[in-house]
Coordinates of C-alpha atoms in Angstrom, one line a residue:
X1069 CA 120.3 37.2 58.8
X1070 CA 123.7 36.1 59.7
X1071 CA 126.8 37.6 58.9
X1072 CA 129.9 36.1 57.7
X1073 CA 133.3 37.5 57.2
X1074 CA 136.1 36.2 54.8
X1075 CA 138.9 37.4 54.8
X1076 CA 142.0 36.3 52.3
X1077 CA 145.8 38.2 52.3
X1078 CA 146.0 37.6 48.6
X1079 CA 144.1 37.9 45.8
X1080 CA 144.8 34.3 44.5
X1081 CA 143.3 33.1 47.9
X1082 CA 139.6 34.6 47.0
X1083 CA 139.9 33.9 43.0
X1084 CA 137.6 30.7 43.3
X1085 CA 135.5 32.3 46.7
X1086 CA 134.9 34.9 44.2
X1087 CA 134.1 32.4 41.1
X1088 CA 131.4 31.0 43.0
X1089 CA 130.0 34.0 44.8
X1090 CA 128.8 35.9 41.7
X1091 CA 127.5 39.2 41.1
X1092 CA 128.5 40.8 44.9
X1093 CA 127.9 44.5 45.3
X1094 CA 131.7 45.9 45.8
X1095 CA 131.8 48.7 48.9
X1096 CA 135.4 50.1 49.1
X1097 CA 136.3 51.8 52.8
X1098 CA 139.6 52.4 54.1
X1099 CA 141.2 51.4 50.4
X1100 CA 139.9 47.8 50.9
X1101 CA 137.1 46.5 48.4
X1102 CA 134.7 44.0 50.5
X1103 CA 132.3 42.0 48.1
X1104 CA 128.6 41.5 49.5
X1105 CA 126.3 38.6 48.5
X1106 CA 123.6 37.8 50.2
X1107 CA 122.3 34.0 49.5
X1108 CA 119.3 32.6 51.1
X1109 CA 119.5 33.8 54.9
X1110 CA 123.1 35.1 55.0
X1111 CA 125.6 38.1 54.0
X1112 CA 128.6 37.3 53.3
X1113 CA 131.3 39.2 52.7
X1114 CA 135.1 38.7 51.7
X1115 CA 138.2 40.9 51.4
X1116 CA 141.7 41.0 50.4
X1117 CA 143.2 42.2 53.5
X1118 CA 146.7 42.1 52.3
X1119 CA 149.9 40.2 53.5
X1120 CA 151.4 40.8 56.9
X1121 CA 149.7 41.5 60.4
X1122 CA 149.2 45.2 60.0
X1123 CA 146.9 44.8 56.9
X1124 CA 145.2 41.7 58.1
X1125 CA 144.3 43.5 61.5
X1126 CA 143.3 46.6 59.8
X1127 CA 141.3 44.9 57.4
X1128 CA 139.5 43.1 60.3
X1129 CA 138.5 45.9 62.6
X1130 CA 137.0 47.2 59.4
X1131 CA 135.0 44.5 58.5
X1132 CA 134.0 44.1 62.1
X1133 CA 133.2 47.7 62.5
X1134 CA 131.4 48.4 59.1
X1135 CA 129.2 45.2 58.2
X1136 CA 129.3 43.9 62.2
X1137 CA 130.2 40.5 61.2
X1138 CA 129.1 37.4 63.7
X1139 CA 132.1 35.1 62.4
X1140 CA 135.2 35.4 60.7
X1141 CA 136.7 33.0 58.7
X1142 CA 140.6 33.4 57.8
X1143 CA 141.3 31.6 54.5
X1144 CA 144.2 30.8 52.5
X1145 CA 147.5 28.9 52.1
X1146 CA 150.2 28.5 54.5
X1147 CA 153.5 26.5 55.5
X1148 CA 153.6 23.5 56.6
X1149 CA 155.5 23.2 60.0
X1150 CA 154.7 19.8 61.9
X1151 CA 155.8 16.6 59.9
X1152 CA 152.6 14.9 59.6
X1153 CA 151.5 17.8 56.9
X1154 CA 151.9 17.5 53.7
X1155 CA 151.4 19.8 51.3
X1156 CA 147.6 19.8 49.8
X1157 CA 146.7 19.0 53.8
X1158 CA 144.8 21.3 55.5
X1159 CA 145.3 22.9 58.7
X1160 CA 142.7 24.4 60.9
X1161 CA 143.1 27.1 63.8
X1162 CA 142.5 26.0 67.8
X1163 CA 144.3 28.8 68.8
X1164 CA 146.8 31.4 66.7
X1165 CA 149.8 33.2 68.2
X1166 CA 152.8 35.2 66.9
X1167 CA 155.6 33.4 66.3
X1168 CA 158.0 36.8 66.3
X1169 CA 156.7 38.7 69.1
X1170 CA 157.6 37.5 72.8
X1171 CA 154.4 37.0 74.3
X1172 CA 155.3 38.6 77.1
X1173 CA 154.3 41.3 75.9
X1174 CA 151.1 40.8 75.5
X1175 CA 150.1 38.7 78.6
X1176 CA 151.2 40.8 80.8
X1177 CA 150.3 44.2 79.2
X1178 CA 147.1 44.7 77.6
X1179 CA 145.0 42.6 76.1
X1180 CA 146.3 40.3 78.3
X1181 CA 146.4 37.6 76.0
X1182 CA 148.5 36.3 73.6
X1183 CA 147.3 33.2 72.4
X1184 CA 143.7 33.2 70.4
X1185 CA 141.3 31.0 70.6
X1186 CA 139.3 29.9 67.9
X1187 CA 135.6 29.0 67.8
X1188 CA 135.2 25.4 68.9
X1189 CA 132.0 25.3 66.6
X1190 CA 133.9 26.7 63.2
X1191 CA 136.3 24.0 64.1
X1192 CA 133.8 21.4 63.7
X1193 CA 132.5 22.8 61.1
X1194 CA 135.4 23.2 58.8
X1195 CA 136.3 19.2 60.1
X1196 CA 133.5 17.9 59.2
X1197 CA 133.4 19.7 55.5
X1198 CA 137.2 18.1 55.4
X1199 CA 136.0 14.9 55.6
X1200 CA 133.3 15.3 53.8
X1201 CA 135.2 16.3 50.7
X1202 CA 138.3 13.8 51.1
X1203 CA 140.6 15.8 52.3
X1204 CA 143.2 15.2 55.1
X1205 CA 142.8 17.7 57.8
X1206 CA 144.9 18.8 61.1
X1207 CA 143.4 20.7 64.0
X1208 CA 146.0 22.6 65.6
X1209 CA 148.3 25.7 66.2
X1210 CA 148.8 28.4 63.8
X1211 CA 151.7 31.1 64.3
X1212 CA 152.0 33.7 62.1
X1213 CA 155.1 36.6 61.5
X1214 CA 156.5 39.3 59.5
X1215 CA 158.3 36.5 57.0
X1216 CA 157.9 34.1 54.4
X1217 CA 159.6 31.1 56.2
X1218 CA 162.0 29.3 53.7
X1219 CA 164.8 28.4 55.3
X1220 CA 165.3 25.0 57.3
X1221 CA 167.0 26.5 60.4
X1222 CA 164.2 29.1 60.6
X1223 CA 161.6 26.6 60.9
X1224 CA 163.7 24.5 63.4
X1225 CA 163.8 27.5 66.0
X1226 CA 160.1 28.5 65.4
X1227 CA 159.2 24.5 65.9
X1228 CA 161.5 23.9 69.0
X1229 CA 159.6 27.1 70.2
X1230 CA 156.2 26.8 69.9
X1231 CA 155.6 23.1 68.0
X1232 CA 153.0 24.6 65.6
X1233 CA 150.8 22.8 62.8
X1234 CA 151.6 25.7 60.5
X1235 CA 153.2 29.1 59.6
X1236 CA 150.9 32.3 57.8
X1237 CA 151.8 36.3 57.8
X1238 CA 148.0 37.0 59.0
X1239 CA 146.1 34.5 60.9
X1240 CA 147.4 35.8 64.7
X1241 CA 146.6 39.4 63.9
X1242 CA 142.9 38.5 62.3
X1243 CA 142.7 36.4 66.0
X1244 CA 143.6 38.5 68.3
X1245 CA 141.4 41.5 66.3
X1246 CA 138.6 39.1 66.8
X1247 CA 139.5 38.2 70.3
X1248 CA 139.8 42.3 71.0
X1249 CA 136.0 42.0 69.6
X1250 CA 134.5 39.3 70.6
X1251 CA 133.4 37.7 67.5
X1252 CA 134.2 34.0 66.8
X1253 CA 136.8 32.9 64.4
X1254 CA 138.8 30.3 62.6
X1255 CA 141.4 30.0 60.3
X1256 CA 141.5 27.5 57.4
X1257 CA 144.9 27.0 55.3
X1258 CA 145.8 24.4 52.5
X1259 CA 149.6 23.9 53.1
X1260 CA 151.6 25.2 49.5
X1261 CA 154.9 24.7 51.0
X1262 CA 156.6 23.2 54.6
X1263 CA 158.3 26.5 54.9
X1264 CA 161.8 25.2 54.5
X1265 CA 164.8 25.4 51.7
X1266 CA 162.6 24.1 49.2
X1267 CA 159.6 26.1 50.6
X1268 CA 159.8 29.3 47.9
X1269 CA 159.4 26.2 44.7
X1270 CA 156.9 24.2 46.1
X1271 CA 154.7 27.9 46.9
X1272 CA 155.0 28.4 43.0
X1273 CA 153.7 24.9 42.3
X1274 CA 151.4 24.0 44.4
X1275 CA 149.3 27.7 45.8
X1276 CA 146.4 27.7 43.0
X1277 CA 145.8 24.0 44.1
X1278 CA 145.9 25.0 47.9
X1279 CA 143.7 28.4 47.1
X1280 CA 141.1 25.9 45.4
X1281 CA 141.1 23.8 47.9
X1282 CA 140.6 25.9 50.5
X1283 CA 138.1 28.0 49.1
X1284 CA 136.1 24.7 48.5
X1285 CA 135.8 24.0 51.9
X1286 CA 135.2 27.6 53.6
X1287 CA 132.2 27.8 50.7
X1288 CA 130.8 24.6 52.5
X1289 CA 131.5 25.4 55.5
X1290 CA 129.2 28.6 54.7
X1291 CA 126.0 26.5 53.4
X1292 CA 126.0 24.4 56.7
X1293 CA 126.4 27.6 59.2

């Protein structure tokens, strides 16, 4: 049977995962509730991990540890950084770094790695359901920090740094908990916002559109694996 991890920071991120996924046995560990289906010849289970790196890392070594997940799929909504992306778009992990921590640190001290790489089968995976379903689709970098980005000079100095498809709170620390375990992973994010001036407006408007789009494509991405 495989085993597939979702994890989400925010409730609104699982509300239609959850919609679909009916009648899941609820286990609660560490103060986190994980939801277990099993459909066919998979388990699957999804979390609310929280916002921010701490909870998403915690939430991940838990999942890995207690249901010894074989993927893990990051889903949600996140900030548009790169120009091409609109909002609606989706943006899909190659690799996932922090966008407030110098790297430094980590490259040169253990784990020796700073930059995650995702699973180059997930990618194509979550591509293909893209264009399956319509939807516009980037395949790039995701940074993630301590902050919701909203503010134009912000996004300017985390651009000129490190040129980045899109800006989260989680999706670094869920990569480089998977990296530290050696299970694949990939993160999928419908853009709400492009994390500028106008980025705490547009979140308000557009994130149950993003979360349903989102959780569209991970729960196709699942019937293919």
């Amino acid at each position: 049977m495989k085993i597939i991890g979702i994890i989400g920071a925010m409730p609104s991120e699982l509300v239609d995962i959850r919609k679909s996924l009916v009648n899941a046995e609820i286990k609660r560990i560490s103060g986190y509730d994980f939801y277990i289906n099993e459909i066919s010849d998979k388990k699957i289970i999804n979390v609310c991990s929280g916002i921010a790196k701490v909870n998403a890392a915690l939430c991940t070594q838990i999942l890995i540890d207690n249901f010894h997940v074989e993927t893990v799929i990051n889903a949600g909504i996140a900030g548009g950084m790169d120009n091409s992306v609109k909002v609606c778009d989706m943006v899909i992990s190659d690799e996932v770094l922090y966008h407030d921590l110098d790297l430094h640190f980590l490259k040169d001290y253990p784990p020796f790695c700073g930059i995650y790489k995702s699973d180059k089968n997930l990618i194509d995976t979550a591509v293909k359901v893209c264009e399956k379903q319509g939807v516009k689709s980037f395949t790039g970098r995701i940074v993630s920090g301590e902050a919701f980005i909203s503010d134009n000079a912000v996004k300017k100095d985390i651009k000129d740094r490190l040129n980045p498809y899109a800006v989260d709170m989680e999706s670094a620390a869920v990569g480089h908990c998977a990296f530290m375990n050696n299970v694949p992973f990939v993160t999928v994010r419908c853009i709400s916002d492009n994390a500028d001036d106008e980025g705490a407006m547009s979140f308000d408007e557009f994130e149950k559109i993003a979360a349903k789009r989102v959780a569209d494509v991970v729960l196709e991405m699942i019937e293919i694996m």
